[in-house]
Tab-separated table of C-alpha atoms and ligand atoms in Angstrom:
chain	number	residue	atom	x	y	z
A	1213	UNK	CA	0.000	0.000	0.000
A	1214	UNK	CA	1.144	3.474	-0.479
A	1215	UNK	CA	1.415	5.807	2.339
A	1216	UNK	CA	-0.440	9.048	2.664
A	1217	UNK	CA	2.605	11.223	2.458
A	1218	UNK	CA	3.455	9.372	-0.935
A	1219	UNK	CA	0.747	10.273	-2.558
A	1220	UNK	CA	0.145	13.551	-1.086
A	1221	UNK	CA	3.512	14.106	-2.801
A	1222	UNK	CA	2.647	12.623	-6.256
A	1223	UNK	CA	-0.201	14.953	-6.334
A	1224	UNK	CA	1.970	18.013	-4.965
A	1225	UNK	CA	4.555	17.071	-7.891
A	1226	UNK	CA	2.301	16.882	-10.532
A	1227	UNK	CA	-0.578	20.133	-9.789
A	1228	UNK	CA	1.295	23.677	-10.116
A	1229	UNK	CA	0.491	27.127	-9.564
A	1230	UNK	CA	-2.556	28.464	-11.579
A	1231	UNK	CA	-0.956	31.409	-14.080
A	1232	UNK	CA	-1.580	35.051	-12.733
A	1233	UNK	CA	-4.228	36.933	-14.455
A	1234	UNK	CA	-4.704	40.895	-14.736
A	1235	UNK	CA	-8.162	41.232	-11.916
A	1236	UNK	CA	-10.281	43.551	-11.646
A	1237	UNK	CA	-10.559	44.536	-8.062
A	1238	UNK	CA	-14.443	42.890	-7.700
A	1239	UNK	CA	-12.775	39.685	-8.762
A	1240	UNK	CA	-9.620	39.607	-6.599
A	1241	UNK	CA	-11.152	38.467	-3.223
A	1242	UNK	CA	-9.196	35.229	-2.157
A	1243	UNK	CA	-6.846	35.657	-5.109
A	1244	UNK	CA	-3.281	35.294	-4.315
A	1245	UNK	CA	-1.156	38.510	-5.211
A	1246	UNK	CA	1.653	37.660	-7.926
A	1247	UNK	CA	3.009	41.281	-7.929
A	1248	UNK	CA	4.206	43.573	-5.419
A	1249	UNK	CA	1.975	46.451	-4.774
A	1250	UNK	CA	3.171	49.557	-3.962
A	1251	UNK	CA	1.677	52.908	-3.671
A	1252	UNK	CA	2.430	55.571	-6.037
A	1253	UNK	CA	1.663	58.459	-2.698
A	1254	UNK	CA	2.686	58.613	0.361
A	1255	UNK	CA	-0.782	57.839	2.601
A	1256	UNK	CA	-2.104	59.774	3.682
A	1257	UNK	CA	-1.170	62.141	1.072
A	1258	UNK	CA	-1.497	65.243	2.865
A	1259	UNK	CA	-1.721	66.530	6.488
A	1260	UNK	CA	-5.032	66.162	7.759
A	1261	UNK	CA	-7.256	66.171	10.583
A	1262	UNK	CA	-8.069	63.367	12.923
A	1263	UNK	CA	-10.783	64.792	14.320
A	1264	UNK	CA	-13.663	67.421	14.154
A	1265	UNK	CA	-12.757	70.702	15.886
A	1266	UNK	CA	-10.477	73.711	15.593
A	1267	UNK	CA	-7.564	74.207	13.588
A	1268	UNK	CA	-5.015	76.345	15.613
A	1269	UNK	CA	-1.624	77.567	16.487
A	1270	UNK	CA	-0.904	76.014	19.989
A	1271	UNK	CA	1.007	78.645	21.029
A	1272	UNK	CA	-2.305	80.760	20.763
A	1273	UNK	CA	-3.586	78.554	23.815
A	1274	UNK	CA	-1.037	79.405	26.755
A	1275	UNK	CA	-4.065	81.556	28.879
A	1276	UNK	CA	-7.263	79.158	28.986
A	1277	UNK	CA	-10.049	79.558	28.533
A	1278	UNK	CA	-9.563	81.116	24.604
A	1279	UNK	CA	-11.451	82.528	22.612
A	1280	UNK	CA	-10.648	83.177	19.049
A	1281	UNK	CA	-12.485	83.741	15.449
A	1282	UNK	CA	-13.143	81.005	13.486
A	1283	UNK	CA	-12.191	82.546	10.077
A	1284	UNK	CA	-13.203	79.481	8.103
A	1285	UNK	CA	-14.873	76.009	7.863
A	1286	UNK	CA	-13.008	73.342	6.039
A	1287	UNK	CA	-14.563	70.117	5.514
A	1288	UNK	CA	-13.011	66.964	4.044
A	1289	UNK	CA	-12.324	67.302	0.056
A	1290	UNK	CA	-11.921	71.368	0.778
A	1291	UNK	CA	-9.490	72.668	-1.887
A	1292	UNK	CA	-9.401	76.170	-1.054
A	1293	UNK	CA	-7.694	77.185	2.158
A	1294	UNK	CA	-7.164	80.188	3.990
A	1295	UNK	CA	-4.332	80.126	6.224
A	1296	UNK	CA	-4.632	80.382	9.982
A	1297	UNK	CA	-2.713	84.013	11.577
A	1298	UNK	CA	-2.057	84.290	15.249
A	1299	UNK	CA	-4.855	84.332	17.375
A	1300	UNK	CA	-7.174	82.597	14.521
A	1301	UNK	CA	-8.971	79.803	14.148
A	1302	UNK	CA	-10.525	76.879	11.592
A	1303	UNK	CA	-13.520	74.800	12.170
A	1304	UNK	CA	-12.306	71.299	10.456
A	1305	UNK	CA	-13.749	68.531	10.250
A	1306	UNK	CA	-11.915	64.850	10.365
A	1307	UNK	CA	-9.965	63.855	6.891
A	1308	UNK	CA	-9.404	67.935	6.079
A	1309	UNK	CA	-6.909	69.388	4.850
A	1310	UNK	CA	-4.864	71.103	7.487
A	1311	UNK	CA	-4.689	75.025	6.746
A	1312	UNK	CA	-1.382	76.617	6.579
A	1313	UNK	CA	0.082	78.384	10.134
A	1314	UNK	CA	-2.036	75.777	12.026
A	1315	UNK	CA	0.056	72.852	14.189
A	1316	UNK	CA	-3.063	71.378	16.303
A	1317	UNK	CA	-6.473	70.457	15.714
A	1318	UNK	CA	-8.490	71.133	19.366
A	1319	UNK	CA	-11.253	68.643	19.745
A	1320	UNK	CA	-15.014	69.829	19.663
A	1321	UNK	CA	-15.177	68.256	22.761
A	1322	UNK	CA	-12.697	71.140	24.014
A	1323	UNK	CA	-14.298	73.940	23.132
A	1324	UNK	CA	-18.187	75.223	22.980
A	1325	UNK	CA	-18.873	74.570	19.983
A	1326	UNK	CA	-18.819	78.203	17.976
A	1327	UNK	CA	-18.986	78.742	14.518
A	1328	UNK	CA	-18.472	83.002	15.006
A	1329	UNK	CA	-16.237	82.425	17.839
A	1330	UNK	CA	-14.873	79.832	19.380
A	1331	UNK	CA	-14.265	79.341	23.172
A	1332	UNK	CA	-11.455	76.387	23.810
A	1333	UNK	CA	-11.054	75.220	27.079
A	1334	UNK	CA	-8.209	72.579	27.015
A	1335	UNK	CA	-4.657	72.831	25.644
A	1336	UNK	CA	-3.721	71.044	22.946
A	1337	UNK	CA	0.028	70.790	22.125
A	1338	UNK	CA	1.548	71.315	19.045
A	1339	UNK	CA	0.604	68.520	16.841
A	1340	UNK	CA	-2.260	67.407	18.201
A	1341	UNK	CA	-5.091	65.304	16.748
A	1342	UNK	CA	-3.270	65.843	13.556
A	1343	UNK	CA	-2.773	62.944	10.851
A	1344	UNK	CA	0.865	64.027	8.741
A	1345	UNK	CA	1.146	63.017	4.931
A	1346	UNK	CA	3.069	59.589	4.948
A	1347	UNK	CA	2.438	58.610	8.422
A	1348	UNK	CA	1.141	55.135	7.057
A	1349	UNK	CA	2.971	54.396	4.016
A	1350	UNK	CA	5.259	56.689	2.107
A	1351	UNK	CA	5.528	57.177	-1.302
A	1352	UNK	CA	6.863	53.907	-3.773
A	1353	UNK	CA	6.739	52.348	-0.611
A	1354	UNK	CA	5.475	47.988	-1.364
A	1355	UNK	CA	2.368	47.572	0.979
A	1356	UNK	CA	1.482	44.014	0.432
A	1357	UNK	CA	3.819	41.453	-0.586
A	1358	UNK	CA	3.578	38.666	-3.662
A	1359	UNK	CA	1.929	35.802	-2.288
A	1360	UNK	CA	-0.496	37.405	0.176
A	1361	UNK	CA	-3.948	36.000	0.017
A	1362	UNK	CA	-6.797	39.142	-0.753
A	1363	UNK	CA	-8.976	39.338	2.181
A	1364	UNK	CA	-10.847	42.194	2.532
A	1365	UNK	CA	-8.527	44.706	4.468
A	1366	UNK	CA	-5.655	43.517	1.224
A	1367	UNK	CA	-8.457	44.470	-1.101
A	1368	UNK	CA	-8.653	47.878	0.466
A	1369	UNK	CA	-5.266	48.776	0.802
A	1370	UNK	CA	-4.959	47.947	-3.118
A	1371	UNK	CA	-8.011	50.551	-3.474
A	1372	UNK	CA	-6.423	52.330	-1.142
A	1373	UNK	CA	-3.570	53.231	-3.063
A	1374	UNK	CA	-5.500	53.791	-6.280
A	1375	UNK	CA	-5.335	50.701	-7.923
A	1376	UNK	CA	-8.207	49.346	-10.393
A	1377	UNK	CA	-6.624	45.961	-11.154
A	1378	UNK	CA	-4.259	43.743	-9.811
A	1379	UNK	CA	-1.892	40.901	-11.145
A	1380	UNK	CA	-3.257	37.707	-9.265
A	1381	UNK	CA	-3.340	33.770	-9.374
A	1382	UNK	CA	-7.355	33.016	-9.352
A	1383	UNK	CA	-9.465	31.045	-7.053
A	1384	UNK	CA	-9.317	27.555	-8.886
A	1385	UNK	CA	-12.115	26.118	-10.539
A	1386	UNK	CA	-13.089	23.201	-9.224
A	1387	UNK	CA	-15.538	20.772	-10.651
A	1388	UNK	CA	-17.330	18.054	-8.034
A	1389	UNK	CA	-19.316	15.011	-9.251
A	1390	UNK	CA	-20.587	12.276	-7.561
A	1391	UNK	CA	-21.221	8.820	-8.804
A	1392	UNK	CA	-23.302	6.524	-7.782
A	1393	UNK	CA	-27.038	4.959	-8.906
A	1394	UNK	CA	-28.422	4.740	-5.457
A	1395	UNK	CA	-27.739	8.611	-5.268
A	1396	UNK	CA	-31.056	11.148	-4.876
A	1397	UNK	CA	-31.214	14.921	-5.068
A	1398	UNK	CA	-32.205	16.614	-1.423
A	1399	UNK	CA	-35.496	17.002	-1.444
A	1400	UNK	CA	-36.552	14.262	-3.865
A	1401	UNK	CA	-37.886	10.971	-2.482
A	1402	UNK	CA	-36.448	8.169	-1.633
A	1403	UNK	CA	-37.106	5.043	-3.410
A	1404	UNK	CA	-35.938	1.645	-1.553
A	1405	UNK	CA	-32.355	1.379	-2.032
A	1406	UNK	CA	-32.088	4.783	-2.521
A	1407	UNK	CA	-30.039	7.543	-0.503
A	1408	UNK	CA	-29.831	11.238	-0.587
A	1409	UNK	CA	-26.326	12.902	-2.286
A	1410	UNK	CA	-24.363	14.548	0.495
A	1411	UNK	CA	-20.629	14.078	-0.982
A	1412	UNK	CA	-21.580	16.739	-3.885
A	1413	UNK	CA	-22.743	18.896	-1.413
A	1414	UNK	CA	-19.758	18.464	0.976
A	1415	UNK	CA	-17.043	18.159	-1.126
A	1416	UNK	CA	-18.099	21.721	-3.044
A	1417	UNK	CA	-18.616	23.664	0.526
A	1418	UNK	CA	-15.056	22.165	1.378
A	1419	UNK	CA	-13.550	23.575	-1.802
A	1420	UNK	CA	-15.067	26.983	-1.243
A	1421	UNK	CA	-14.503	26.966	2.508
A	1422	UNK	CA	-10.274	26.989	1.077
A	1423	UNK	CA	-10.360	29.600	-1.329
A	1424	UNK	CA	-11.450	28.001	-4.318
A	1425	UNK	CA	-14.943	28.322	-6.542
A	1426	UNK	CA	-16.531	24.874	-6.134
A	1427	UNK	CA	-19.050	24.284	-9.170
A	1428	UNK	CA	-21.510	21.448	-8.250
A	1429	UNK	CA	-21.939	19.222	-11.393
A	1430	UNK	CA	-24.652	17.151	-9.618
A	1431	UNK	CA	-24.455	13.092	-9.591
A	1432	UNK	CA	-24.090	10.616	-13.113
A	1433	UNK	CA	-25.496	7.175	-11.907
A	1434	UNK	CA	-23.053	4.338	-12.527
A	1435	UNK	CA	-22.595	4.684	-16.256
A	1436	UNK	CA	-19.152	5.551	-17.472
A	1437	UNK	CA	-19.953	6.824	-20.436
A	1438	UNK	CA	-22.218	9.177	-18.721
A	1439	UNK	CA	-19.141	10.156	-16.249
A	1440	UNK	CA	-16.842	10.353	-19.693
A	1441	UNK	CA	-19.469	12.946	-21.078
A	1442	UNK	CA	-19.965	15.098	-17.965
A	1443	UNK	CA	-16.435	14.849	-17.905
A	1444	UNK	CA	-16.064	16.560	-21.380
A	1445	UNK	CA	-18.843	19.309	-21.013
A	1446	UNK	CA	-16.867	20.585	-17.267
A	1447	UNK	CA	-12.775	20.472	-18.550
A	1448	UNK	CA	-13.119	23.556	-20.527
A	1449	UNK	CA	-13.843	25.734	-17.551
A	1450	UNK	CA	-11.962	23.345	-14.719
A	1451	UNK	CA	-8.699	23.706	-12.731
A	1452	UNK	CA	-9.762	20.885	-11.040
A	1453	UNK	CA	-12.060	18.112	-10.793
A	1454	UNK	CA	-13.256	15.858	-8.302
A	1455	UNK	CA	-15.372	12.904	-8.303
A	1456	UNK	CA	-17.191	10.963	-5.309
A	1457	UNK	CA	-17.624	7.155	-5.489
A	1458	UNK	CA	-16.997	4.320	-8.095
A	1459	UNK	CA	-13.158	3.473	-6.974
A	1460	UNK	CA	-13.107	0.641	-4.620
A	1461	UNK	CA	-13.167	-3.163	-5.844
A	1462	UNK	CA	-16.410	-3.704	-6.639
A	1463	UNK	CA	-18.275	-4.358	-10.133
A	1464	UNK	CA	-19.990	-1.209	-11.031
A	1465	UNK	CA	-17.092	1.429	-10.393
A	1466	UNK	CA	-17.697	4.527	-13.325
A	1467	UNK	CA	-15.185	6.335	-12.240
A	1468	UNK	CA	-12.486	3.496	-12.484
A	1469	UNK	CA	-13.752	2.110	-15.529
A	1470	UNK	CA	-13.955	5.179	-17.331
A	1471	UNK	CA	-10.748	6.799	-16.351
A	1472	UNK	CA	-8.159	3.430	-16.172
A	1473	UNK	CA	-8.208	3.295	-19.839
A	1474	UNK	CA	-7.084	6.945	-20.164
A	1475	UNK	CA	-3.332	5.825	-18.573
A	1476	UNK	CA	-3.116	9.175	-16.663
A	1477	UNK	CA	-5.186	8.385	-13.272
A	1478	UNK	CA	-4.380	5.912	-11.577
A	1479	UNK	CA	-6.070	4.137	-8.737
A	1480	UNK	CA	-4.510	3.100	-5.805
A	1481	UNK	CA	-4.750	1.770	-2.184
A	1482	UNK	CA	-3.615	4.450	0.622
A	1483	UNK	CA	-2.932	3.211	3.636
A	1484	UNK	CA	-5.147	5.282	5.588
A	1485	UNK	CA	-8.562	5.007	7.688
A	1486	UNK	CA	-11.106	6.064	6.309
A	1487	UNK	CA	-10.272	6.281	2.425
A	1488	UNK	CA	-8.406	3.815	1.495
A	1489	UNK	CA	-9.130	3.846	-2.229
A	1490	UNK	CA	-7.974	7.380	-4.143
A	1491	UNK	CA	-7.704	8.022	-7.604
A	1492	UNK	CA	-5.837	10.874	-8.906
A	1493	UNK	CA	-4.094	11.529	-12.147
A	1494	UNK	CA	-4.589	14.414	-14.757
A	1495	UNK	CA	-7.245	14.576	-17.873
A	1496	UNK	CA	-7.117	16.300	-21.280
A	1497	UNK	CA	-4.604	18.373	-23.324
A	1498	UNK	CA	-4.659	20.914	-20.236
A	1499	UNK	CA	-3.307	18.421	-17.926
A	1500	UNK	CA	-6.661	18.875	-15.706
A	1501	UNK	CA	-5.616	17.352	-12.050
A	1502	UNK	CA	-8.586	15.027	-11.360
A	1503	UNK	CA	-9.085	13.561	-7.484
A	1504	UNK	CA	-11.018	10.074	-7.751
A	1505	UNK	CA	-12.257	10.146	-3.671
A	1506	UNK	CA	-13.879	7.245	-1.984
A	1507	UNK	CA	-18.117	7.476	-1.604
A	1508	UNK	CA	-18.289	6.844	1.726
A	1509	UNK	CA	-18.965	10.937	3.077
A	1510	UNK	CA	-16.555	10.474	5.807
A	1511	UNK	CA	-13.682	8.988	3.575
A	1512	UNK	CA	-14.167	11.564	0.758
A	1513	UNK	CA	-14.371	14.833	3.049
A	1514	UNK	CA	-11.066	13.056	5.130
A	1515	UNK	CA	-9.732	12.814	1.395
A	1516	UNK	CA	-10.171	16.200	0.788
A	1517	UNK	CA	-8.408	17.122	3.559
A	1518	UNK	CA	-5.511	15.485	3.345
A	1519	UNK	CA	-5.155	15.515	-0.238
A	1520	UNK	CA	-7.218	18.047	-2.316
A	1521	UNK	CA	-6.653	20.829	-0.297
A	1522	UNK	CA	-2.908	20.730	-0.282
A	1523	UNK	CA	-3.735	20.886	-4.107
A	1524	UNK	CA	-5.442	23.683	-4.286
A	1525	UNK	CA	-2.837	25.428	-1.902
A	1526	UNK	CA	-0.490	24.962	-4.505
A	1527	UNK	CA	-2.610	25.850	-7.498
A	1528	UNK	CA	-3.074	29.427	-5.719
A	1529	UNK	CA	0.281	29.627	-5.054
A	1530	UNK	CA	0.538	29.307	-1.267
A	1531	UNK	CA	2.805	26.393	0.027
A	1532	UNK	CA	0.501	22.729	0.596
A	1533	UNK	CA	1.427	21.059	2.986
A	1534	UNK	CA	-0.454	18.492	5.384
A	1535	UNK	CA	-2.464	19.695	7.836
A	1536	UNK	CA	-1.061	21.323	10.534
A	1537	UNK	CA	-1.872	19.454	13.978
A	1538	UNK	CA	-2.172	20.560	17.766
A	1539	UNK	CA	-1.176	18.287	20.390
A	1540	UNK	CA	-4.228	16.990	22.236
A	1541	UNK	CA	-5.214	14.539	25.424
A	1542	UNK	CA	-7.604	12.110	23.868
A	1543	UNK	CA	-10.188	11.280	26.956
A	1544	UNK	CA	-11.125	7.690	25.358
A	1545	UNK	CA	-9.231	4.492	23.997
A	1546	UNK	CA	-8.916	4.964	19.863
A	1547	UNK	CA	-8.372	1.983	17.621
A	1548	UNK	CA	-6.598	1.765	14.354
A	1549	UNK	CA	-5.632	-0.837	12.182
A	1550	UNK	CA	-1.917	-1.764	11.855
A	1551	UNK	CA	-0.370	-0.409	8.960
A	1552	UNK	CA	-2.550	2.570	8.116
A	1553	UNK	CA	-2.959	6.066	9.653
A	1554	UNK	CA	-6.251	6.652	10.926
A	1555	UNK	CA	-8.257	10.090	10.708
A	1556	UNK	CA	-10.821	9.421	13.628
A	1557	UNK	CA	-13.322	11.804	14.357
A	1558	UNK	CA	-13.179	13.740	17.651
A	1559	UNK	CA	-14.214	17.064	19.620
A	1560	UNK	CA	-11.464	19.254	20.540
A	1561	UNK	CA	-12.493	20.923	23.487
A	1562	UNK	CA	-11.104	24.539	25.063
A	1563	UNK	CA	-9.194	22.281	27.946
A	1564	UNK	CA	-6.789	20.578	24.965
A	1565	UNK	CA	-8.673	17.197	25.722
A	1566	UNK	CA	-10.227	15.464	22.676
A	1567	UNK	CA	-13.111	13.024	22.772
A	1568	UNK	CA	-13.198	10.389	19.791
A	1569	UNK	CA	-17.230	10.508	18.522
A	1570	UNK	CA	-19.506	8.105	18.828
A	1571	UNK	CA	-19.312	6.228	14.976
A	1572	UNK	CA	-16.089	5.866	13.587
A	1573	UNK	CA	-17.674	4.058	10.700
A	1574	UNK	CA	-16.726	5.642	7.069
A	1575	UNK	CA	-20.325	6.390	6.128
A	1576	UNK	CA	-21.176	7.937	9.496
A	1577	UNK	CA	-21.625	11.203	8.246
A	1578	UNK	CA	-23.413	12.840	11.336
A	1579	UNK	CA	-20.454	11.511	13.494
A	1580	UNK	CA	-18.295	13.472	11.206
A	1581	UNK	CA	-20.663	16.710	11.452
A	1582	UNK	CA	-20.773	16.146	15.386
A	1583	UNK	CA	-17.181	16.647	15.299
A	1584	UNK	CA	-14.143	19.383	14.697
A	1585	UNK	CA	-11.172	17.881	14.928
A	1586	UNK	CA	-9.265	14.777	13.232
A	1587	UNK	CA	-7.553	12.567	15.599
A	1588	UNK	CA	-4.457	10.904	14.200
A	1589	UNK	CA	-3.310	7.141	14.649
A	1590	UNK	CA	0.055	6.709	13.131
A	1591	UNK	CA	1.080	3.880	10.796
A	1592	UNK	CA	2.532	1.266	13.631
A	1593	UNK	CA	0.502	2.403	16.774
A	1594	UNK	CA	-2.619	0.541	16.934
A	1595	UNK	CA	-4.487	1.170	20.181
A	1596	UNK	CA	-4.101	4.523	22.177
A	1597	UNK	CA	-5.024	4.309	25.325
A	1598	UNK	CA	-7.560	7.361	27.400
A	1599	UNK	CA	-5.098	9.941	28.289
A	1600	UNK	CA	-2.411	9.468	25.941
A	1601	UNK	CA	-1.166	12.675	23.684
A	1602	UNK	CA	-2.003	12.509	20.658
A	1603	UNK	CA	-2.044	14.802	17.202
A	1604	UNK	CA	-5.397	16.840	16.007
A	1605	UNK	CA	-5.897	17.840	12.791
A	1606	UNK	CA	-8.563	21.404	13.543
A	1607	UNK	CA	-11.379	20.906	11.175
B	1731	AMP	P1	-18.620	3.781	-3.635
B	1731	AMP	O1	-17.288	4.359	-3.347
B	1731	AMP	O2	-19.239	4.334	-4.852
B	1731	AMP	O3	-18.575	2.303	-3.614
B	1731	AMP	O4	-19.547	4.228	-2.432
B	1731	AMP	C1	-19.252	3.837	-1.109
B	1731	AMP	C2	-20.390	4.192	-0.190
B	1731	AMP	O5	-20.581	5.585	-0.195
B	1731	AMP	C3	-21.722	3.591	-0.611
B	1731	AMP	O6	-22.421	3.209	0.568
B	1731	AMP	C4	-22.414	4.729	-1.303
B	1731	AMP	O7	-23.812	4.622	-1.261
B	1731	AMP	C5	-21.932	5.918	-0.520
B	1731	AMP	N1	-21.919	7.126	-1.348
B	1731	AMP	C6	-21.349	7.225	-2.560
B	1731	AMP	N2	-21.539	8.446	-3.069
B	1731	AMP	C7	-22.248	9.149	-2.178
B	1731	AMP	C8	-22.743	10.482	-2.122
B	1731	AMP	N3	-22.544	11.308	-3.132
B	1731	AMP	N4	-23.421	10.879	-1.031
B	1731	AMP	C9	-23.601	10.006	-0.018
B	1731	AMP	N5	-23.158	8.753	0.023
B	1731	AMP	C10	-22.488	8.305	-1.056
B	1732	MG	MG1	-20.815	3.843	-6.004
């Protein structure tokens, strides 16, 4: 059997980094920056207030209270300024340009309030309440490195220095089909035999939930010329694909039958708990990587940890890696069979203890949504007993 770090490399060596694209801003979110951004002004670009109140000299406040003129009113996006002389003084309001002569903005809060006169109460020192030109970033200055993920404050900062578009690697596409004639939509009945499709729904949440645009293809029955043809419609617009079911050893598995023949997937068993059988190889002239996950919902959403999610890591250009794990006290005895790492299903609680769920079976899929953390069982260990450390993968 393969291990699960062997083919988590195989797939590593084989996906690569999705080429950069010119993005508008409204389509950057959760891209991955391939350029350095820097801004072309220093922010802010000019000396401004920080709050509403006065503009002043501060050496106009040394006998308190003080009452001066208030000669103007400038309010954010004023152009024209007049200048503030001894013993003046400027309404402003926060983000206005700071007259000339003026070194402190006095507070509202400070003062009563005139728009005639104005009566400050309060010293301010020289300086205050002011916001200086370049204070946050100066001019040519890089504010986000390549290879930082867009959230929203990134997406600001690139407004915020003027840009329209940006040089990013995209979300990936990613394609999701399940397989399987027993399979029903949600809401449609269940004949005997039948059971509802969950995997489809799973596995495209899971891609979305990492930073990639999952595409729901919806489920082909067992036919593998049905699989080949979905298949064919989804490559043009995929950067990925993903299929549920139809890979273990039985005798109606599409997914194997239709993609062995191709000689670029191959199928394999992974010695891991739950998911033993994976598929994964690449389809048409584009190379298309193409996960082949177990059916069982716990094995394919375990799958996609472990293996489609470094994937699509790499495709946006961020390192992939395993999952990172936290050290955890596991408050019950766990089970795993020799010669495979197991993924067992547990709640992480605030106290670092970790309780294995109730249902460790593969297709216990409300075990699985009872729980938020992956226990692991290496390779040669295979009973661990209550109170033992162990390693969590968060989910
Ligand atoms: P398979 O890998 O196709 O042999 O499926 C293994 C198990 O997973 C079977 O019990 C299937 O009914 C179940 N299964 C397969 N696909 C799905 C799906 N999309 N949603 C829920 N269960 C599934
Ligand atoms: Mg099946």
């Amino acid at each position: 059997m393969k291990s699960v770090d062997a083919h988590l490399a195989e797939i590593l060596a084989t996906v690569r980094p999705l080429a950069p694209l010119e993005l508008e801003l409204e389509q950057a979110l959760g891209t991955t920056l391939a350029e350095d951004v820097s801004s072309p002004v220093p922010l802010p670009p000019f000396d401004n207030s920080a709050m509403d109140g006065y503009a002043v000299r501060a050496e106009d406040l040394t006998d308190l209270p003080a009452t001066l003129p208030v000669i103007d009113d400038v309010a954010a996006g004023s152009v024209e300024l007049r200048a503030v002389g001894p013993g003046h003084a400027v309404r402003i309001m926060t983000g206005a340009p700071l007259p000339a002569g003026a070194d402190a903005v006095v507070p509202v809060e400070w003062t009563d309030g005139g728009t005639v006169t104005v009566r400050i109460d309060r010293r301010a020192e020289a300086g205050n309440a002011i916001r200086r030109a370049g204070e946050d970033v100066q001019a040519g200055e890089v504010v986000l490195k390549a290879g930082t993920v867009i959230g929203p404050a990134q997406l600001g900062i690139i407004a915020g220095v003027g840009r329209r578009r940006v040089w990013a690697r995209p979300r990936p596409r990613v394609v999701v089909i399940s397989t399987g004639a027993e399979l029903v939509e949600p809401g449609g009945t269940l004949q005997p035999g039948q059971i509802w499709d969950s995997n489809s729904y799973t596995l495209t949440a899971a891609v979305r939930e990492v930073g990639a645009d999952g595409f729901r293809a919806g489920s082909v029955g067992d036919d593998p010329g049905v699989l080949l043809d979905r298949l064919d419609t989804h490559l043009v617009r995929a950067d990925a694909i993903i299929t549920s079911g139809g890979v273990s050893m039985g005798a109606y598995e599409p997914v194997k039958e239709a993609l062995s023949p191709l000689g670029t997937v191959r199928f394999e068993k992974v010695a891991m708990q739950p998911g033993m059988p994976q598929g994964f190889g690449v389809l048409g002239d584009d190379q298309v990587p193409i996960f082949a996950l177990p059916g069982n919902p716990v094995s394919s959403f375990v799958s996609f940890m472990l293996f489609v999610r470094p994937a699509l890591d790499k495709m946006r250009g961020l390192p992939g890696g395993m999952p990172e794990t936290v050290t955890a006290v596991t408050t019950g005895v766990l089970r795993s069979p020799f010669g495979r790492r197991s993924y067992l299903r547990g709640v992480l609680a605030a106290d670092g203890t970790v309780s294995p769920a109730h249902g460790q079976g593969s297709h216990q899929l409300a075990a699985l949504a009872s729980a938020n953390a992956l226990i692991v069982v290496p390779e040669d260990v295979t009973e661990v007993e209550a109170g033992a450390s162990v390693e969590v993968v968060r989910l």
